[in-house]
Tab-separated table of C-alpha atoms in Angstrom:
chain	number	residue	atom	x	y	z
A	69	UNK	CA	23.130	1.324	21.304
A	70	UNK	CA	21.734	-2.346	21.041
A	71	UNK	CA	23.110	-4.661	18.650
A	72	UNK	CA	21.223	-8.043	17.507
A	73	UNK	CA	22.356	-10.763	15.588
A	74	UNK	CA	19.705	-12.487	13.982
A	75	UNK	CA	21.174	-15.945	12.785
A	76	UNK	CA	20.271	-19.127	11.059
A	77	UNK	CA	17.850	-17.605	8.502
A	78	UNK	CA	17.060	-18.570	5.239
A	79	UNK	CA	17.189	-14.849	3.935
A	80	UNK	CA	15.330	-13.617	0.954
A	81	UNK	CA	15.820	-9.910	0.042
A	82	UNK	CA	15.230	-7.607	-3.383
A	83	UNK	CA	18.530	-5.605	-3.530
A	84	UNK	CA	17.837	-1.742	-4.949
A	85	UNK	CA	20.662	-2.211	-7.752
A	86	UNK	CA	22.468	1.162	-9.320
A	87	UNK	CA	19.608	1.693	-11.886
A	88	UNK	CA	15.770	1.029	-10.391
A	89	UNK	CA	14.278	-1.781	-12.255
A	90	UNK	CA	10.984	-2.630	-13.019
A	91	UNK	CA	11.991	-6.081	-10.953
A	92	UNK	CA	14.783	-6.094	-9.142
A	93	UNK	CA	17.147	-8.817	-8.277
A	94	UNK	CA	16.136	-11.108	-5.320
A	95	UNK	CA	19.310	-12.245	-3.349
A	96	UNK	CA	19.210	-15.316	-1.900
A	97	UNK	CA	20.876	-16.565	1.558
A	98	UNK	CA	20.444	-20.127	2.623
A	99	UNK	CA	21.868	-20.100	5.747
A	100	UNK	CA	21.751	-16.215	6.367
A	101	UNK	CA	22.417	-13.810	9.257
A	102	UNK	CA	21.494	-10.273	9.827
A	103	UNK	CA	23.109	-7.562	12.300
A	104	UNK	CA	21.274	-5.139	13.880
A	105	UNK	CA	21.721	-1.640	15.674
A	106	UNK	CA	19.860	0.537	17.244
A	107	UNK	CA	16.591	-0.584	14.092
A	108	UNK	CA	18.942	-0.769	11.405
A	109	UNK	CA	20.219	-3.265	9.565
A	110	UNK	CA	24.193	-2.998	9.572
A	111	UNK	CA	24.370	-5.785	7.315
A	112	UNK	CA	22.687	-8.618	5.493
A	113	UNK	CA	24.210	-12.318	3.698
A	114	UNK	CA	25.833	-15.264	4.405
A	115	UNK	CA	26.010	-16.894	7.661
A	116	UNK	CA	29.499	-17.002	8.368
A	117	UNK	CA	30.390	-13.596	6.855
A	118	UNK	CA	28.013	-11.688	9.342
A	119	UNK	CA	28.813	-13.737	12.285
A	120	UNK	CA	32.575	-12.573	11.549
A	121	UNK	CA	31.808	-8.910	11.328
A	122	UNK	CA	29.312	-9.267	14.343
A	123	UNK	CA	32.154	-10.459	16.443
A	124	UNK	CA	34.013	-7.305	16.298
A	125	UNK	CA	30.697	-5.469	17.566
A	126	UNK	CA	29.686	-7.885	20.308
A	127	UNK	CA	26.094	-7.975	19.784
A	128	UNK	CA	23.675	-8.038	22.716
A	129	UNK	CA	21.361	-9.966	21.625
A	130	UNK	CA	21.780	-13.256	19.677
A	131	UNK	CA	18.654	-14.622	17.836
A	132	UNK	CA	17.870	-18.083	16.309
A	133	UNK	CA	15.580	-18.264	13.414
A	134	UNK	CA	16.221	-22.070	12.666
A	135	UNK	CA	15.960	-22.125	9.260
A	136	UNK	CA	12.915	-20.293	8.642
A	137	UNK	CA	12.640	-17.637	5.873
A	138	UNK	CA	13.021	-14.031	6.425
A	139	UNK	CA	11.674	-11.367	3.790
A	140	UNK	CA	11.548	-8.099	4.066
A	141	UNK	CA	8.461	-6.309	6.011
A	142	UNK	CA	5.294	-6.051	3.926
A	143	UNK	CA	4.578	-2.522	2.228
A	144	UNK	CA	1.424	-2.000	1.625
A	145	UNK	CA	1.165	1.281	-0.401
A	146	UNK	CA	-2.823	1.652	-1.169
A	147	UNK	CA	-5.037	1.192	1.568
A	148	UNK	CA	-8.319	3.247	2.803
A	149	UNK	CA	-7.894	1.785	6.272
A	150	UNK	CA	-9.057	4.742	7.969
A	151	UNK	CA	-13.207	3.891	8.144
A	152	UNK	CA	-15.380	3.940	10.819
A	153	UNK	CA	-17.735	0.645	9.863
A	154	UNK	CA	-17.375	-2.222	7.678
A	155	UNK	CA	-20.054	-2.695	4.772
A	156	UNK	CA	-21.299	-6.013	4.423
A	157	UNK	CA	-24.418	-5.270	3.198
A	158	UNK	CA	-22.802	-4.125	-0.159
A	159	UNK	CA	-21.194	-7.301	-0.681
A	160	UNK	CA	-24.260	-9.252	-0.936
A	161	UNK	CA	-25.401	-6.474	-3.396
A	162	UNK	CA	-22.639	-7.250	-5.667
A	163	UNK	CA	-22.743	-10.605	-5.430
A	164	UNK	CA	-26.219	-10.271	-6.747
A	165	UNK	CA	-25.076	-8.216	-9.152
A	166	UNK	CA	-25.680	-5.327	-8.665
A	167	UNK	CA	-22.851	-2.943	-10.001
A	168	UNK	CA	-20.821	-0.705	-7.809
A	169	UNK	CA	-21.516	2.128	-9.759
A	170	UNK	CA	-25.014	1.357	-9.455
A	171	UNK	CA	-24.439	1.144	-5.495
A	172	UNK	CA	-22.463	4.756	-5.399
A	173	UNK	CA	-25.106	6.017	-7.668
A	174	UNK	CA	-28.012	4.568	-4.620
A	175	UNK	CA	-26.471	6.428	-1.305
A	176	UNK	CA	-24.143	3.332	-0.771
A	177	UNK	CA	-20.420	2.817	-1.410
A	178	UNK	CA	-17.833	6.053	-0.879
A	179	UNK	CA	-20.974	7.736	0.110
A	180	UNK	CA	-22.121	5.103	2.595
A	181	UNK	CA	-18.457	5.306	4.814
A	182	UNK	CA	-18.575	9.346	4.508
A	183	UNK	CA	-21.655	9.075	6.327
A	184	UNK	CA	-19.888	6.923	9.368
A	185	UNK	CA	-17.149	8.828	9.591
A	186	UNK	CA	-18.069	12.099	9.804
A	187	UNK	CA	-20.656	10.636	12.522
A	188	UNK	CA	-17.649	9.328	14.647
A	189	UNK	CA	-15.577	11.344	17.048
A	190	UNK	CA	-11.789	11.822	16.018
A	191	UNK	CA	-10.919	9.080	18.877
A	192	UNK	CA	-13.424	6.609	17.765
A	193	UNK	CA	-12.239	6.915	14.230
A	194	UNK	CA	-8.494	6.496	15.733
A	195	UNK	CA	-9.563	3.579	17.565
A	196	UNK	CA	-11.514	1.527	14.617
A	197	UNK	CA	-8.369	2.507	11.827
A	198	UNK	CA	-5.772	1.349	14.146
A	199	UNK	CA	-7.522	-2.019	14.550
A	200	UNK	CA	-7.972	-2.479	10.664
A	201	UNK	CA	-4.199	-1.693	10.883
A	202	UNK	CA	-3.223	-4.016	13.700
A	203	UNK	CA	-4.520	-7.397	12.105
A	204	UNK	CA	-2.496	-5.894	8.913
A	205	UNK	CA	0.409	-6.374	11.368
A	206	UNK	CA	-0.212	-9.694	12.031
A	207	UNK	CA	0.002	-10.250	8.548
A	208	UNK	CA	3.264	-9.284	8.075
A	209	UNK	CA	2.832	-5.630	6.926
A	210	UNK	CA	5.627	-2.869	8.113
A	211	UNK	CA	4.723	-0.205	6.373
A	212	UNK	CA	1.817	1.201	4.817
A	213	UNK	CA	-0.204	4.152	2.947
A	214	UNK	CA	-3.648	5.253	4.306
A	215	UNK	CA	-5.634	7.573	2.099
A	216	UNK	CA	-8.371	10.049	3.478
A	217	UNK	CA	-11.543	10.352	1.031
A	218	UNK	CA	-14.270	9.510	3.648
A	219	UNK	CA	-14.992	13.158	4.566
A	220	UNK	CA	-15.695	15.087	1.852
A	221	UNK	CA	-15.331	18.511	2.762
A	222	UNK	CA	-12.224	20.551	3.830
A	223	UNK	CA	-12.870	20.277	7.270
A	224	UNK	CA	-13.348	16.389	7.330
A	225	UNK	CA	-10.119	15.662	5.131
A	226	UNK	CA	-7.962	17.671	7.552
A	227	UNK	CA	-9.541	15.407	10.244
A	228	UNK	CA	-9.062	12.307	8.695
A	229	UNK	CA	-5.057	13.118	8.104
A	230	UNK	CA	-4.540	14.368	11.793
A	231	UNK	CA	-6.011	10.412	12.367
A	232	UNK	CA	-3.494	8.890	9.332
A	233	UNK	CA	-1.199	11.070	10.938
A	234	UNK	CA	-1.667	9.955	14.489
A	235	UNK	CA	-1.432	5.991	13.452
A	236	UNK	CA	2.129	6.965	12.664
A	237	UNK	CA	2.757	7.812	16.125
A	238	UNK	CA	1.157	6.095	18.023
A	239	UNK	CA	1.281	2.232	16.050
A	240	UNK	CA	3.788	0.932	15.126
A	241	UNK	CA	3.775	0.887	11.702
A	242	UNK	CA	5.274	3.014	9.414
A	243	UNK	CA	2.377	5.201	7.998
A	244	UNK	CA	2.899	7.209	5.053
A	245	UNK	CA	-0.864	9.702	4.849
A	246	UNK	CA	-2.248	10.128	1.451
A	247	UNK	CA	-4.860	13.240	0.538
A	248	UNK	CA	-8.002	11.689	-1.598
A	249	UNK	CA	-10.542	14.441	-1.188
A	250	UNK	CA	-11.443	13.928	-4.336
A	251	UNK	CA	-12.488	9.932	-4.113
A	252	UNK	CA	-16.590	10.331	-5.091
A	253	UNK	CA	-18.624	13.113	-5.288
A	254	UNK	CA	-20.709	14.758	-2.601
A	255	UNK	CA	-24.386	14.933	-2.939
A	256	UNK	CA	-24.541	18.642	-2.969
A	257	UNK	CA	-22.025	19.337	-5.392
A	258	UNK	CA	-21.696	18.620	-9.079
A	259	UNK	CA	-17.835	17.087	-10.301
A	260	UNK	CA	-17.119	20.660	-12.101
A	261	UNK	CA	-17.849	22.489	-8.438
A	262	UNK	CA	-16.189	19.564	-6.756
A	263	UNK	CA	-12.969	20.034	-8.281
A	264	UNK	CA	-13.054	23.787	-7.800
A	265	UNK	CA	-13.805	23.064	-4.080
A	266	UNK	CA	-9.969	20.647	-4.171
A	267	UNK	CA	-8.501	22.968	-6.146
A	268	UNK	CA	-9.527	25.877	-4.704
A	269	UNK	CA	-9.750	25.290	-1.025
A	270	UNK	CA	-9.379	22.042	0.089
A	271	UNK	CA	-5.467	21.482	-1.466
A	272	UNK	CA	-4.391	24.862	0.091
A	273	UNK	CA	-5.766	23.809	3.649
A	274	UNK	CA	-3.684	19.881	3.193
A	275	UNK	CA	-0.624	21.655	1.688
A	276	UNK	CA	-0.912	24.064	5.498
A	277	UNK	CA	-1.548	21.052	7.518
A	278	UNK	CA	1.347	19.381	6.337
A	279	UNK	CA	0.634	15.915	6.786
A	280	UNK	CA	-0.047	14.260	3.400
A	281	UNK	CA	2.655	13.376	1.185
A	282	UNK	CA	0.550	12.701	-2.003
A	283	UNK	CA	-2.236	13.565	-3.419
A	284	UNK	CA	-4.655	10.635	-5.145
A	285	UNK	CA	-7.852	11.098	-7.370
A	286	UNK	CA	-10.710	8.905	-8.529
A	287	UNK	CA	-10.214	8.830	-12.253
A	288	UNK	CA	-13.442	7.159	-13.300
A	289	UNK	CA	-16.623	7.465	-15.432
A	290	UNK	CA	-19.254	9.114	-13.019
A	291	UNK	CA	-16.955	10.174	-11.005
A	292	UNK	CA	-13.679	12.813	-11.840
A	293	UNK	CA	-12.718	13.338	-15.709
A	294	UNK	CA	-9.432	13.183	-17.441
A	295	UNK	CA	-9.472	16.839	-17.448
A	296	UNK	CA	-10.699	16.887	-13.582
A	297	UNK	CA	-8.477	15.181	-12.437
A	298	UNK	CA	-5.329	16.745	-14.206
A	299	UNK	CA	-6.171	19.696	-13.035
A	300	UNK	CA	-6.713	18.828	-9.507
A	301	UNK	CA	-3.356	16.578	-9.408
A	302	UNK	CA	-1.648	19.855	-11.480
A	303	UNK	CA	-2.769	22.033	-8.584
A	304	UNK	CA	-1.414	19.178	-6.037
A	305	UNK	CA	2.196	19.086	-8.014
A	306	UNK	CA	2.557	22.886	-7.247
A	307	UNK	CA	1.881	22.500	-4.142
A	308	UNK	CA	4.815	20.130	-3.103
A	309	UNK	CA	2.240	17.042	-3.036
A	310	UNK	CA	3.404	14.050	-4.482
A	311	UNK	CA	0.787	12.603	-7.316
A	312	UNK	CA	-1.141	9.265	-7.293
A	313	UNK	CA	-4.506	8.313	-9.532
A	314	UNK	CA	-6.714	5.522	-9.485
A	315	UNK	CA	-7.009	4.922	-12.873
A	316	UNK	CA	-9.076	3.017	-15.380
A	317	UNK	CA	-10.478	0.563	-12.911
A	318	UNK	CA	-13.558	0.093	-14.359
A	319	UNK	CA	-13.633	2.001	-18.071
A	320	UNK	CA	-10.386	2.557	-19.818
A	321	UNK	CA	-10.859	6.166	-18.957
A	322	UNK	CA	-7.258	7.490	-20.270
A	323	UNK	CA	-6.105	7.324	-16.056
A	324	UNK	CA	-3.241	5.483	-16.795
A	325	UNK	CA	-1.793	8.087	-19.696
A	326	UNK	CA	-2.701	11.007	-17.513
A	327	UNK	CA	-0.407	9.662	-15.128
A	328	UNK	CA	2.567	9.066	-17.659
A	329	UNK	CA	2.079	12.329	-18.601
A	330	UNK	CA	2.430	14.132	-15.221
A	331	UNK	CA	4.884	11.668	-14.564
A	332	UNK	CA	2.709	10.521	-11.439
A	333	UNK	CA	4.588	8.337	-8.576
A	334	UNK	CA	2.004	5.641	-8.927
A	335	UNK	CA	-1.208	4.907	-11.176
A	336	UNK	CA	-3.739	2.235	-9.211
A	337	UNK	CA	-5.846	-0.334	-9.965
A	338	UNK	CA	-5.939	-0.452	-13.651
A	339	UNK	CA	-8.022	-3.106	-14.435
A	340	UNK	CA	-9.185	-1.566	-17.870
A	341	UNK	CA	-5.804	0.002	-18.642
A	342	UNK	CA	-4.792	-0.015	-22.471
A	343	UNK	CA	-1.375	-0.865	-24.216
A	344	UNK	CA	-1.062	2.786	-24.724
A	345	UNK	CA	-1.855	3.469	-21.181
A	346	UNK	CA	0.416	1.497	-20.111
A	347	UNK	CA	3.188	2.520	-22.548
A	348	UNK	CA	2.955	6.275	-21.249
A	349	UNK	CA	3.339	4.900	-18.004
A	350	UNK	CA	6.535	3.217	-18.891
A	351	UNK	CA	7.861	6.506	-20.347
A	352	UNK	CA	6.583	8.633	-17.160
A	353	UNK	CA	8.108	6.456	-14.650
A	354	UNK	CA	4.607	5.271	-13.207
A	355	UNK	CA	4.783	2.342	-10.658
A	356	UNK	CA	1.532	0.630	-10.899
A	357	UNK	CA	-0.057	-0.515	-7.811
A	358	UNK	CA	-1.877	-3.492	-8.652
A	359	UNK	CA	-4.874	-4.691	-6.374
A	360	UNK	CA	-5.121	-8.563	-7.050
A	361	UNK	CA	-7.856	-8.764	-3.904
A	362	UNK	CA	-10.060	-6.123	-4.791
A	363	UNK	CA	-10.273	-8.041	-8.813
A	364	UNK	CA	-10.975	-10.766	-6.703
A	365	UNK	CA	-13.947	-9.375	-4.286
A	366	UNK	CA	-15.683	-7.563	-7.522
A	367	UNK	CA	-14.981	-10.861	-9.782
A	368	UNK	CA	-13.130	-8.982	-12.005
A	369	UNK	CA	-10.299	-10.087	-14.747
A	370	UNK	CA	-6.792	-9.719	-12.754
A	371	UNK	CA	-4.965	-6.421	-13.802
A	372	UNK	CA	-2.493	-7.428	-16.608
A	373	UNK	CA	0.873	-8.006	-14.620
A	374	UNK	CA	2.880	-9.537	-17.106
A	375	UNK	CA	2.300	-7.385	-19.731
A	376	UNK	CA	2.778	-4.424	-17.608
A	377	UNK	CA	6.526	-5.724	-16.353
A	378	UNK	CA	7.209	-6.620	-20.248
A	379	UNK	CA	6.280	-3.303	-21.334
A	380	UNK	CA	9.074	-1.918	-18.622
A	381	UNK	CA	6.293	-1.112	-15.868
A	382	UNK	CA	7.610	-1.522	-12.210
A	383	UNK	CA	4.560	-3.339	-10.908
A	384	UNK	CA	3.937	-3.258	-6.955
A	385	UNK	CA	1.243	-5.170	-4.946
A	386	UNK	CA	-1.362	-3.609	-2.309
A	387	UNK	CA	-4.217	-4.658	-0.608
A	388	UNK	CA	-6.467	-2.251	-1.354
A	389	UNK	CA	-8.440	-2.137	2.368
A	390	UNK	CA	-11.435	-0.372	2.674
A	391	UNK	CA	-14.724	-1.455	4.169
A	392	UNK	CA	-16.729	-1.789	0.659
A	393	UNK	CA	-15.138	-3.144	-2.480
A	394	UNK	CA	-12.333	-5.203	-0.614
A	395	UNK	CA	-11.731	-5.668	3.153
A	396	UNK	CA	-8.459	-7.464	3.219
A	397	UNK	CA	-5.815	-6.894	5.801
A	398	UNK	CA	-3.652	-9.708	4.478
A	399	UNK	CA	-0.505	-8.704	1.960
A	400	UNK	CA	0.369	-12.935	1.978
A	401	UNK	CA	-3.021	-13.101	0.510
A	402	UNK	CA	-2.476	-10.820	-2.060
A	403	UNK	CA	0.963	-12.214	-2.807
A	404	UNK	CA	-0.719	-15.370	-3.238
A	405	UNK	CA	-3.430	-14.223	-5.890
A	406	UNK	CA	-0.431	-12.430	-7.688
A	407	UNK	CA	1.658	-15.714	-8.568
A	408	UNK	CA	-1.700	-18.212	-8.814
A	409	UNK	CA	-3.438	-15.701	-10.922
A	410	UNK	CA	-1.766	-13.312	-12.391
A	411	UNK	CA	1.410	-14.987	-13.475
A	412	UNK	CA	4.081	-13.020	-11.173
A	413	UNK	CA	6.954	-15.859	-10.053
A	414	UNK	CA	7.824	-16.018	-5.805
A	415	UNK	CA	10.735	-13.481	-6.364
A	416	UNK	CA	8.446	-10.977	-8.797
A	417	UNK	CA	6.028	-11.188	-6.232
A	418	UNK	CA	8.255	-10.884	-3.123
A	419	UNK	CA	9.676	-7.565	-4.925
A	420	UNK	CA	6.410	-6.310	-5.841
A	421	UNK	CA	5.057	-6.378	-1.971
A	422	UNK	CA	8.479	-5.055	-0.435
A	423	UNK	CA	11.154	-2.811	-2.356
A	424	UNK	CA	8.405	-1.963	-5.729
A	425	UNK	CA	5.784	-0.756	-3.056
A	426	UNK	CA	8.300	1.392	-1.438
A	427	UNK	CA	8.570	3.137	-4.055
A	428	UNK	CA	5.296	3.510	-4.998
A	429	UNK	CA	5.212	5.482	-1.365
A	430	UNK	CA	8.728	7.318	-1.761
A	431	UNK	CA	9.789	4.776	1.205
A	432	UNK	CA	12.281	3.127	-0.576
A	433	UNK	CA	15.656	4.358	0.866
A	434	UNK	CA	13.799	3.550	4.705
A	435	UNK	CA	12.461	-0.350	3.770
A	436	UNK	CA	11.375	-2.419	1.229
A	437	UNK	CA	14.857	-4.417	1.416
A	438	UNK	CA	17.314	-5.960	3.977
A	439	UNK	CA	20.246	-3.750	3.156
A	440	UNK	CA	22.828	-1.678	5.303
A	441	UNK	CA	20.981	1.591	6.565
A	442	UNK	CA	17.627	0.379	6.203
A	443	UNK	CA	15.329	0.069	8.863
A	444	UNK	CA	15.138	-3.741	10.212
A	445	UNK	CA	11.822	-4.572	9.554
A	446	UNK	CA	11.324	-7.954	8.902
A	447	UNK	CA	9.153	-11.326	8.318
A	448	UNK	CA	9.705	-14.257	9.274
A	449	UNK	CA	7.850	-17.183	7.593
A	450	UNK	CA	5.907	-20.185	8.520
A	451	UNK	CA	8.301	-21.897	5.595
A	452	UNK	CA	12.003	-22.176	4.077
A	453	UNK	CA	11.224	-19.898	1.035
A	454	UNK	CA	8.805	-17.439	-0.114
A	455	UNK	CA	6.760	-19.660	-1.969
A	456	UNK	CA	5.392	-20.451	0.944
A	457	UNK	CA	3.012	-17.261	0.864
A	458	UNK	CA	1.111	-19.222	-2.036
A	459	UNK	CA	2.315	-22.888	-1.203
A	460	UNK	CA	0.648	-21.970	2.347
A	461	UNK	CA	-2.985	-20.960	0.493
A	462	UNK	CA	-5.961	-19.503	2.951
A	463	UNK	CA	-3.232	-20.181	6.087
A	464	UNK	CA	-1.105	-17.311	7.766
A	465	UNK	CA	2.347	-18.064	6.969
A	466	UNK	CA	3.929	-15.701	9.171
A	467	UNK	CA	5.777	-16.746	12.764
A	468	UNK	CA	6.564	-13.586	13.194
A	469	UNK	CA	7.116	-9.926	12.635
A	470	UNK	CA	10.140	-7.469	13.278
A	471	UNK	CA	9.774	-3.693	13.612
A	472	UNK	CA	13.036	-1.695	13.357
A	473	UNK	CA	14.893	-5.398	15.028
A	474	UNK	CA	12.253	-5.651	17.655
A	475	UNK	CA	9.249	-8.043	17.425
A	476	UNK	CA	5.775	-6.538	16.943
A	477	UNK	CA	3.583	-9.908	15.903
């Protein structure tokens, strides 16, 4: 059994509470300690209060943050970071204007990456996903989701999560593997024999494997229905999956609803989400997983944070990764959009990225907070306070970053 004490921190930490809240409390610790055994935080607060219980444990291993901030490891709970090539070309597209629609519609887009992957052997794709993941890392982020979505057919999902799966093991990261078979539409099929094909065949085969933990779908105009996709995320919810949706991202589609009505973990992206949208997700107990970077790559109006957290939404953050519609690897980038832009304060922000997105991947008695029995993953900042992540604009603010008490970037 090791034992760390990690002293001299200016520690920064959203505390779960009795009751989850759509923002939880942020403790503060100015001059802040944390012990440590064997990855797990023992505790977490003032200084002088640790370094009093540490003494009776004798730690091993005595570390000086001088003064820096700590926050809890980034958890970045929507990501498509398993892709074989990047797609610049399709930026240059949009910036022209050319809608993404428009691009799926072409060849390009989902379609373009399904093409690359299924081209590239199971190791290649390993390799490529756990470099997108690796500069993630440097960035601060602990934990994170990784959906499938770029195969297309049963056989290609189920290769796709043995990757996800793989990252798990051999990164180190904490990744949690999401099923999104049904994230665009394959060429040969129609979206009515689509969804039969998920329904029918491909959910079975993922429920088997036994890899994914949810199941997402592409709620979207031209691409999977209101009905579609509640019957495809119905099939999932028998089948033990936990259910995501990216919903109304582009049309107010009704996504957001749907998912307060199946009482969905997590509804993402809604960019185009109404009041009564958002209301049902209230009721359901939908997190929504809010994608500042990808609003900012398409030039679109940020997702509507505030009103979402006054309506009694818990609101998370994500990067959204993926090599078309928004390649970012950095969560303090995303933080930073979130308070400049879309009106979240340091602390609402802070929450959002750590202990909200933990939930929005069932993590959230694991990490998302420095508390006793949580793993000790941790950040530690290029600044005295978390307001450095937007103070600290374009930068890296990170010195370093703490897997389970042991230092990974």
């Amino acid at each position: 059994m090791t034992i760390k004490l990690f002293r001299h921190a200016a520690i920064y930490t959203p505390l779960t509470g009795a009751e989850p809240a759509p923002m939880p409390r942020v403790a503060e610790w100015r001059d802040g300690a944390m012990l440590v055994s064997d990855g797990r935080v023992v505790a977490a607060g003032e200084g002088a209060e640790v370094e009093r219980a540490a003494r009776h444990l004798r730690p091993d291993v005595e570390v000086d943050l001088e003064g820096a901030a700590a926050v809890p490891g980034f958890v970045d709970p929507h990501t498509h970071a398993c892709f074989a090539e990047r797609r610049e070309a399709e930026f240059s597209m949009r910036l022209a204007g050319t809608p993404y629609l428009d691009i799926l519609r072409a060849g390009g887009g989902i379609l373009s990456s399904v093409r690359s992957v299924r081209a590239a052997s199971e190791d290649a794709l390993f390799r490529a996903a756990a470099g997108w993941l690796a500069e993630t890392m440097r960035y601060g982020t602990t934990t994170v989701e990784v959906k499938s979505g770029y195969g297309l057919d049963t056989g290609e999902e189920l290769r796709m999560l043995r990757v996800i799966d793989r990252l798990g093991r051999e990164t180190p990261q904490t990744v949690v593997p999401t099923f999104m078979g049904a994230h665009a539409v394959p060429e040969w099929y129609n979206s009515d024999s689509y969804t039969r094909l998920v329904c029918d065949e491909m959910l079975p085969a993922v429920a088997e494997q036994g890899t994914a933990r949810f199941c997402d779908v592409f709620c979207e105009r031209e691409v999977f229905s209101v009905p579609q996709a509640r019957e495809m995320l119905s099939r999932a919810a028998e089948l033990g999956l936990g259910l995501k949706i990216h919903a109304d991202e582009v049309n107010d589609l009704g996504g957001a609803a749907l998912a307060g009505e199946l009482h969905a973990v997590s509804a993402e992206h809604l960019l185009a989400a109404s009041d009564e949208g958002l209301d049902a997700m209230a009721k359901g107990g939908v997190i929504a997983v809010l994608l500042p970077a990808t609003a900012y790559s398409l030039r679109k109006p940020f997702a509507r944070a505030r009103d979402m957290i006054e309506r009694g939404v818990t609101v998370a953050l994500a990067t959204d990764l993926n090599p078309g519609s928004c390649f970012c690897q950095s969560m303090p980038f995303v933080i930073s959009l979130a308070i400049m832009c879309m009106g979240l304060t340091p602390d609402e922000a802070l929450a959002g990225a750590t202990l909200n997105a933990a939930r929005a991947i069932g993590m959230e008695a694991q990490v998302g907070s420095l508390e006793p029995g949580k793993l000790a993953d941790f950040v530690v900042l290029d600044g005295s306070t978390p307001a450095t992540l937007a103070y600290a604009s374009g930068s890296r603010p990170v010195r370093s970053v703490w897997k389970m008490g042991e230092r990974i970037a």
